[in-house]
Short mmCIF file of C-alpha atoms and ligand atoms in Angstrom, two decimals:
data_model
loop_
_atom_site.label_atom_id
_atom_site.label_comp_id
_atom_site.label_asym_id
_atom_site.label_seq_id
_atom_site.Cartn_x
_atom_site.Cartn_y
_atom_site.Cartn_z
CA UNK A 176 246.01 304.22 -29.18
CA UNK A 177 246.70 300.50 -28.79
CA UNK A 178 246.04 297.82 -31.40
CA UNK A 179 245.74 294.45 -29.73
CA UNK A 180 245.40 291.03 -31.34
CA UNK A 181 243.93 288.32 -29.12
CA UNK A 182 243.63 284.57 -29.49
CA UNK A 183 242.83 281.45 -27.48
CA UNK A 184 244.66 278.30 -28.51
CA UNK A 185 244.69 274.60 -27.55
CA UNK A 186 242.07 272.74 -25.53
CA UNK A 187 239.63 275.23 -24.05
CA UNK A 188 238.88 275.60 -20.35
CA UNK A 189 236.71 277.60 -18.01
CA UNK A 190 237.52 281.31 -17.46
CA UNK A 191 239.10 282.02 -20.87
CA UNK A 192 236.40 284.64 -21.39
CA UNK A 193 236.91 286.03 -17.89
CA UNK A 194 240.63 286.46 -18.58
CA UNK A 195 240.08 288.25 -21.91
CA UNK A 196 237.46 290.44 -20.29
CA UNK A 197 240.02 291.33 -17.62
CA UNK A 198 242.55 292.48 -20.23
CA UNK A 199 240.03 294.53 -22.20
CA UNK A 200 238.38 296.12 -19.16
CA UNK A 201 241.79 297.26 -17.93
CA UNK A 202 242.67 298.85 -21.27
CA UNK A 203 239.27 300.48 -21.69
CA UNK A 204 239.27 301.66 -18.09
CA UNK A 205 242.54 303.49 -18.75
CA UNK A 206 240.62 305.57 -21.32
CA UNK A 207 243.02 304.34 -23.96
CA UNK A 208 241.64 304.16 -27.45
CA UNK A 209 241.91 300.45 -28.20
CA UNK A 210 241.36 298.43 -31.32
CA UNK A 211 240.87 294.75 -30.60
CA UNK A 212 241.39 292.13 -33.29
CA UNK A 213 239.99 288.79 -32.10
CA UNK A 214 241.64 286.00 -34.11
CA UNK A 215 239.30 283.05 -34.56
CA UNK A 216 240.10 279.45 -33.60
CA UNK A 217 243.55 280.00 -32.15
CA UNK A 218 246.69 280.41 -34.21
CA UNK A 219 244.70 279.38 -37.31
CA UNK A 220 243.00 282.79 -37.21
CA UNK A 221 246.35 284.56 -37.11
CA UNK A 222 247.83 282.39 -39.87
CA UNK A 223 244.92 282.83 -42.27
CA UNK A 224 243.92 286.34 -41.25
CA UNK A 225 240.52 285.34 -39.82
CA UNK A 226 239.57 287.87 -37.21
CA UNK A 227 236.69 289.88 -35.82
CA UNK A 228 236.97 293.48 -34.72
CA UNK A 229 235.77 293.61 -31.14
CA UNK A 230 234.81 296.40 -28.81
CA UNK A 231 234.56 296.62 -25.04
CA UNK A 232 230.89 295.66 -25.36
CA UNK A 233 231.79 292.24 -26.76
CA UNK A 234 233.45 291.46 -23.45
CA UNK A 235 230.46 292.47 -21.41
CA UNK A 236 228.46 289.66 -19.78
CA UNK A 237 231.06 286.96 -20.40
CA UNK A 238 232.65 286.69 -16.96
CA UNK A 239 230.63 283.61 -16.11
CA UNK A 240 230.52 282.09 -19.58
CA UNK A 241 232.47 278.87 -20.26
CA UNK A 242 234.37 278.18 -23.51
CA UNK A 243 235.87 281.03 -25.51
CA UNK A 244 234.09 283.68 -27.55
CA UNK A 245 236.99 283.46 -30.05
CA UNK A 246 236.90 279.69 -30.58
CA UNK A 247 239.99 277.56 -30.20
CA UNK A 248 241.91 274.83 -32.01
CA UNK A 249 245.10 272.88 -31.68
CA UNK A 250 247.93 274.00 -33.97
CA UNK A 251 250.77 271.70 -32.91
CA UNK A 252 254.11 273.40 -32.30
CA UNK A 253 255.83 270.32 -33.74
CA UNK A 254 254.68 271.24 -37.24
CA UNK A 255 254.31 275.00 -36.93
CA UNK A 256 257.44 275.59 -39.02
CA UNK A 257 256.32 273.18 -41.76
CA UNK A 258 254.41 274.68 -44.70
CA UNK A 259 250.64 274.01 -44.76
CA UNK A 260 249.00 271.85 -47.45
CA UNK A 261 249.15 274.78 -49.90
CA UNK A 262 252.80 275.51 -49.21
CA UNK A 263 252.10 278.50 -46.95
CA UNK A 264 254.84 279.37 -44.43
CA UNK A 265 252.67 279.59 -41.28
CA UNK A 266 255.12 281.53 -39.14
CA UNK A 267 255.73 284.05 -41.92
CA UNK A 268 251.95 284.36 -42.43
CA UNK A 269 251.41 285.12 -38.73
CA UNK A 270 254.13 287.78 -38.84
CA UNK A 271 252.70 289.35 -41.97
CA UNK A 272 249.18 289.54 -40.55
CA UNK A 273 250.53 291.07 -37.35
CA UNK A 274 252.43 293.75 -39.27
CA UNK A 275 249.66 294.34 -41.82
CA UNK A 276 247.24 295.16 -38.99
CA UNK A 277 249.94 297.27 -37.31
CA UNK A 278 249.39 295.50 -34.02
CA UNK A 279 251.14 296.72 -30.89
CA UNK A 280 250.91 293.32 -29.31
CA UNK A 281 249.34 289.88 -29.26
CA UNK A 282 247.57 288.56 -26.18
CA UNK A 283 247.76 284.78 -26.32
CA UNK A 284 245.86 282.52 -23.93
CA UNK A 285 246.98 278.92 -23.84
CA UNK A 286 248.81 275.99 -22.34
CA UNK A 287 252.10 274.29 -23.04
CA UNK A 288 252.08 273.94 -26.83
CA UNK A 289 250.61 277.44 -27.18
CA UNK A 290 253.47 278.87 -25.14
CA UNK A 291 256.11 277.28 -27.37
CA UNK A 292 254.60 278.99 -30.41
CA UNK A 293 254.13 282.25 -28.48
CA UNK A 294 257.83 282.18 -27.61
CA UNK A 295 258.71 281.51 -31.24
CA UNK A 296 256.69 284.56 -32.29
CA UNK A 297 258.52 286.59 -29.63
CA UNK A 298 261.84 285.38 -31.06
CA UNK A 299 260.58 286.47 -34.48
CA UNK A 300 260.20 290.00 -33.14
CA UNK A 301 256.48 290.19 -32.27
CA UNK A 302 255.28 291.72 -29.01
CA UNK A 303 253.55 289.02 -27.03
CA UNK A 304 251.87 288.78 -23.61
CA UNK A 305 250.44 285.42 -22.58
CA UNK A 306 248.02 284.08 -19.99
CA UNK A 307 248.23 280.56 -18.50
CA UNK A 308 245.14 278.52 -19.25
CA UNK A 309 244.72 274.80 -18.76
CA UNK A 310 242.75 272.43 -16.61
CA UNK A 311 245.97 270.42 -16.23
CA UNK A 312 247.81 273.10 -14.15
CA UNK A 313 251.03 271.89 -15.76
CA UNK A 314 252.50 275.16 -17.02
CA UNK A 315 255.94 275.89 -15.71
CA UNK A 316 256.45 279.27 -14.03
CA UNK A 317 253.05 279.57 -12.38
CA UNK A 318 251.70 277.85 -9.28
CA UNK A 319 248.22 277.94 -10.79
CA UNK A 320 246.57 278.09 -14.18
CA UNK A 321 243.01 279.24 -14.70
CA UNK A 322 240.54 276.49 -15.51
CA UNK A 323 242.21 274.14 -13.07
CA UNK A 324 240.03 274.86 -10.03
CA UNK A 325 236.84 274.66 -12.09
CA UNK A 326 237.93 271.30 -13.50
CA UNK A 327 238.76 270.08 -9.98
CA UNK A 328 235.18 270.97 -9.06
CA UNK A 329 233.70 269.01 -11.98
CA UNK A 330 235.92 265.96 -11.44
CA UNK A 331 235.21 266.05 -7.70
CA UNK A 332 231.46 266.16 -8.37
CA UNK A 333 231.87 263.05 -10.54
CA UNK A 334 233.73 261.23 -7.76
CA UNK A 335 231.12 262.37 -5.20
CA UNK A 336 228.32 260.93 -7.33
CA UNK A 337 230.17 257.66 -7.79
CA UNK A 338 230.77 257.48 -4.05
CA UNK A 339 227.10 257.13 -3.19
CA UNK A 340 226.37 254.42 -5.75
CA UNK A 341 229.64 252.60 -4.91
CA UNK A 342 228.60 252.56 -1.25
CA UNK A 343 225.15 251.16 -2.08
CA UNK A 344 226.49 248.35 -4.22
CA UNK A 345 229.76 247.60 -2.46
CA UNK A 346 231.80 247.88 -5.65
CA UNK A 347 235.18 249.03 -6.85
CA UNK A 348 234.80 252.09 -9.06
CA UNK A 349 237.39 253.83 -11.21
CA UNK A 350 236.88 257.49 -12.14
CA UNK A 351 239.19 258.54 -14.97
CA UNK A 352 240.29 262.16 -14.71
CA UNK A 353 241.89 264.24 -17.49
CA UNK A 354 245.67 264.67 -17.62
CA UNK A 355 247.85 262.73 -20.06
CA UNK A 356 251.20 263.83 -18.75
CA UNK A 357 250.58 265.26 -15.30
CA UNK A 358 248.44 264.30 -12.34
CA UNK A 359 247.57 267.60 -10.63
CA UNK A 360 243.89 267.36 -11.52
CA UNK A 361 243.56 263.70 -10.49
CA UNK A 362 245.48 264.28 -7.28
CA UNK A 363 243.36 267.25 -6.23
CA UNK A 364 239.99 265.86 -7.33
CA UNK A 365 240.93 262.48 -5.87
CA UNK A 366 241.74 263.99 -2.50
CA UNK A 367 238.68 266.26 -2.59
CA UNK A 368 236.45 263.32 -3.45
CA UNK A 369 237.95 261.03 -0.82
CA UNK A 370 239.42 258.53 -3.30
CA UNK A 371 241.16 255.56 -1.69
CA UNK A 372 243.62 255.03 -4.52
CA UNK A 373 245.06 257.75 -6.80
CA UNK A 374 247.08 256.78 -9.87
CA UNK A 375 248.98 259.52 -11.72
CA UNK A 376 251.51 259.52 -14.58
CA UNK A 377 254.37 260.68 -12.36
CA UNK A 378 254.09 257.64 -10.03
CA UNK A 379 253.98 254.37 -11.99
CA UNK A 380 251.68 251.88 -10.27
CA UNK A 381 252.00 248.23 -9.40
CA UNK A 382 248.65 246.50 -9.96
CA UNK A 383 249.32 244.17 -7.02
CA UNK A 384 249.66 247.18 -4.69
CA UNK A 385 246.32 248.47 -5.98
CA UNK A 386 244.68 245.11 -5.30
CA UNK A 387 246.33 244.90 -1.87
CA UNK A 388 244.71 248.23 -0.96
CA UNK A 389 241.27 247.08 -2.14
CA UNK A 390 241.58 243.86 -0.12
CA UNK A 391 242.85 245.69 2.95
CA UNK A 392 239.82 247.98 2.83
CA UNK A 393 237.46 245.02 2.55
CA UNK A 394 239.17 243.29 5.47
CA UNK A 395 238.62 246.45 7.49
CA UNK A 396 234.91 246.42 6.71
CA UNK A 397 234.71 248.88 3.79
CA UNK A 398 232.22 247.77 1.15
CA UNK A 399 233.64 249.81 -1.70
CA UNK A 400 236.80 251.39 -3.09
CA UNK A 401 237.13 254.51 -5.22
CA UNK A 402 240.12 254.74 -7.56
CA UNK A 403 240.91 258.08 -9.23
CA UNK A 404 243.00 257.38 -12.33
CA UNK A 405 244.65 260.00 -14.53
CA UNK A 406 244.30 259.47 -18.29
CA UNK A 407 248.06 259.11 -18.45
CA UNK A 408 248.54 256.78 -15.46
CA UNK A 409 251.09 254.12 -16.26
CA UNK A 410 251.99 250.76 -14.76
CA UNK A 411 255.52 249.97 -13.61
CA UNK A 412 255.85 247.42 -16.46
CA UNK A 413 254.78 249.96 -19.08
CA UNK A 414 257.05 252.64 -17.60
CA UNK A 415 259.96 250.24 -18.14
CA UNK A 416 259.15 249.89 -21.86
CA UNK A 417 260.97 251.95 -24.46
CA UNK A 418 258.98 254.96 -25.71
CA UNK A 419 258.54 253.17 -29.04
CA UNK A 420 257.20 249.96 -27.51
CA UNK A 421 254.86 251.87 -25.19
CA UNK A 422 253.46 253.84 -28.14
CA UNK A 423 253.01 250.56 -30.03
CA UNK A 424 251.09 249.14 -27.08
CA UNK A 425 248.79 252.18 -26.92
CA UNK A 426 248.26 252.04 -30.68
CA UNK A 427 247.04 248.42 -30.40
CA UNK A 428 243.91 249.90 -28.72
CA UNK A 429 243.22 246.77 -26.71
CA UNK A 430 241.47 248.98 -24.14
CA UNK A 431 239.68 252.30 -24.71
CA UNK A 432 241.86 253.82 -21.97
CA UNK A 433 244.12 252.91 -19.07
CA UNK A 434 241.18 252.69 -16.63
CA UNK A 435 239.65 249.81 -18.58
CA UNK A 436 242.98 248.02 -18.54
CA UNK A 437 243.24 248.44 -14.76
CA UNK A 438 239.64 247.25 -14.35
CA UNK A 439 240.37 244.20 -16.49
CA UNK A 440 243.55 243.36 -14.60
CA UNK A 441 241.68 243.54 -11.29
CA UNK A 442 238.96 241.27 -12.72
CA UNK A 443 241.52 238.77 -14.06
CA UNK A 444 243.46 238.67 -10.81
CA UNK A 445 240.62 238.74 -8.28
CA UNK A 446 237.31 238.10 -10.04
CA UNK A 447 236.00 241.49 -8.84
CA UNK A 448 233.94 243.39 -11.40
CA UNK A 449 235.08 246.99 -11.56
CA UNK A 450 233.01 249.84 -13.04
CA UNK A 451 234.67 252.67 -14.94
CA UNK A 452 233.35 256.24 -15.24
CA UNK A 453 234.97 258.78 -17.56
CA UNK A 454 233.69 262.35 -17.09
CA UNK A 455 235.90 263.36 -20.06
CA UNK A 456 235.38 266.79 -21.56
CA UNK A 457 232.75 267.77 -19.00
CA UNK A 458 235.82 268.64 -16.93
CA UNK A 459 236.61 271.52 -19.30
CA UNK A 460 233.03 272.65 -19.68
CA UNK A 461 230.50 274.86 -17.98
CA UNK A 462 230.81 278.04 -16.04
CA UNK A 463 234.10 278.92 -14.29
CA UNK A 464 234.03 278.55 -10.51
CA UNK A 465 234.29 281.76 -8.43
CA UNK A 466 238.01 281.15 -7.77
CA UNK A 467 238.75 281.00 -11.50
CA UNK A 468 236.61 284.07 -12.23
CA UNK A 469 238.61 286.11 -9.75
CA UNK A 470 241.96 284.56 -10.66
CA UNK A 471 241.52 284.94 -14.43
CA UNK A 472 240.30 288.53 -13.95
CA UNK A 473 243.39 289.35 -11.90
CA UNK A 474 245.71 287.81 -14.50
CA UNK A 475 243.86 289.66 -17.26
CA UNK A 476 244.14 292.97 -15.40
CA UNK A 477 247.89 292.51 -14.92
CA UNK A 478 248.28 291.58 -18.60
CA UNK A 479 246.41 294.78 -19.49
CA UNK A 480 248.79 296.73 -17.29
CA UNK A 481 251.84 295.19 -18.98
CA UNK A 482 250.43 296.27 -22.33
CA UNK A 483 249.80 299.81 -21.07
CA UNK A 484 253.40 299.88 -19.80
CA UNK A 485 254.72 298.50 -23.11
CA UNK A 486 256.24 295.45 -21.41
CA UNK A 487 256.20 292.43 -23.68
CA UNK A 488 257.59 288.92 -23.83
CA UNK A 489 256.01 287.73 -20.58
CA UNK A 490 253.48 285.23 -19.30
CA UNK A 491 251.45 286.61 -16.40
CA UNK A 492 251.63 283.93 -13.72
CA UNK A 493 251.14 283.34 -10.02
CA UNK A 494 253.95 282.54 -7.59
CA UNK A 495 253.87 282.44 -3.81
CA UNK A 496 250.51 284.24 -3.69
CA UNK A 497 251.67 287.08 -5.96
CA UNK A 498 250.85 287.78 -9.57
CA UNK A 499 254.18 287.81 -11.41
CA UNK A 500 255.51 288.25 -14.92
CA UNK A 501 257.60 285.34 -16.16
CA UNK A 502 259.83 285.64 -19.25
CA UNK A 503 258.36 283.54 -22.07
CA UNK A 504 261.70 281.91 -22.82
CA UNK A 505 261.64 280.46 -19.29
CA UNK A 506 258.14 279.02 -19.67
CA UNK A 507 258.27 277.54 -23.17
CA UNK A 508 258.89 273.81 -23.40
CA UNK A 509 258.81 272.99 -19.69
CA UNK A 510 256.19 271.01 -17.78
CA UNK A 511 255.29 271.46 -14.12
CA UNK A 512 254.83 267.89 -12.94
CA UNK A 513 253.82 266.38 -9.59
CA UNK A 514 256.98 265.32 -7.79
CA UNK A 515 256.54 261.95 -6.08
CA UNK A 516 258.21 263.67 -3.09
CA UNK A 517 255.84 266.67 -3.10
CA UNK A 518 254.37 267.43 0.28
CA UNK A 519 250.81 266.99 -1.03
CA UNK A 520 251.71 263.40 -2.04
CA UNK A 521 253.25 262.75 1.37
CA UNK A 522 250.16 264.15 3.11
CA UNK A 523 247.87 262.04 0.92
CA UNK A 524 249.88 258.98 1.93
CA UNK A 525 249.58 259.98 5.60
CA UNK A 526 245.82 259.93 5.06
CA UNK A 527 246.12 256.34 3.84
CA UNK A 528 245.70 257.06 0.13
CA UNK A 529 247.47 254.47 -2.01
CA UNK A 530 249.41 255.58 -5.10
CA UNK A 531 250.11 252.04 -6.22
CA UNK A 532 253.85 252.45 -5.61
O1 F6P B 521 244.98 270.15 -22.32
C1 F6P B 521 243.83 269.94 -21.60
C2 F6P B 521 243.24 268.59 -21.88
O2 F6P B 521 241.90 268.66 -21.48
C3 F6P B 521 243.94 267.40 -21.23
O3 F6P B 521 243.68 267.25 -19.87
C4 F6P B 521 243.40 266.27 -22.05
O4 F6P B 521 244.27 265.17 -21.95
C5 F6P B 521 243.36 266.85 -23.42
O5 F6P B 521 243.24 268.25 -23.25
C6 F6P B 521 242.24 266.38 -24.29
O6 F6P B 521 242.41 266.92 -25.55
P1 F6P B 521 241.32 266.98 -26.70
O7 F6P B 521 240.30 267.99 -26.30
O8 F6P B 521 242.08 267.39 -27.90
O9 F6P B 521 240.71 265.62 -26.79
#
């Protein structure tokens, strides 16, 4: 008999349901008697004891369903050890609920912040197995996170659609792709969509280099330019600011986002009108792509196996084409960023893509 608590935390993504289904199918398939406690809306459910008892049937028919049947929310790690507004010790509350329900383990699906809290719970003596979800693909210890490929598909579709209208009108278009700290999604969608310029947080851009590229294309007879910009793209000037001054600048809200600032700077410097498209949360929505369905199912199955073997304290990840278990203490608090020297960046440059550097 296994008693499993399960929760999905942080921004949602495609294939969360597929991953949970993978875990449960594996346990049920082993003919184990399982009790599944689905905590609602992420860590909140565990803190306040909000859960639903689930059976294998609840996980039937959800392989292709986007979102999460458990709901999700952000419970920032930064304040997890602070009491809530009623003075409740949140970490203690999570431990108490875990012990009260006599759980054997928690299965936690999430990204960076979620993994910091999962590691804290492990340090506090709870059995934890985690699964790497995020459209940002920025979790350390895994080459891939589920949700990423589906989001690449959505962002690429957006760039594809912009391409045809940009070509008709001979315009410069910016498509803003999700990713505040890392540029994996922008880089991959940008390359897949044939963007001419890709701006990501890891490579601060020089606006004059961006304009040079646009003008070079026009000189060579191209009527339009597509710029894929990550939410967190940053100019060389801004990258040189202190953290405090940069935050102050962002707080002034002169522009809704970095793309509008880039568009305005191009207009001011060249008189060209630039159009901005922000697909936003559509990138996290809809049905998971086939890759993510298979990938999340595989991760879920391996997580189920770890639970059956009584191996806890790991994230199930993917390294060099193998599913691996990575100690949680190695994952927590680290970001997997795009190195400006990564071979994918070099290859993109060989193709003539400008990074504004
Ligand atoms: O963590 C995934 C992510 O979609 C990021 O790419 C994006 O910057 C952020 O979440 C958006 O967060 P929220 O849904 O809280 O607006």
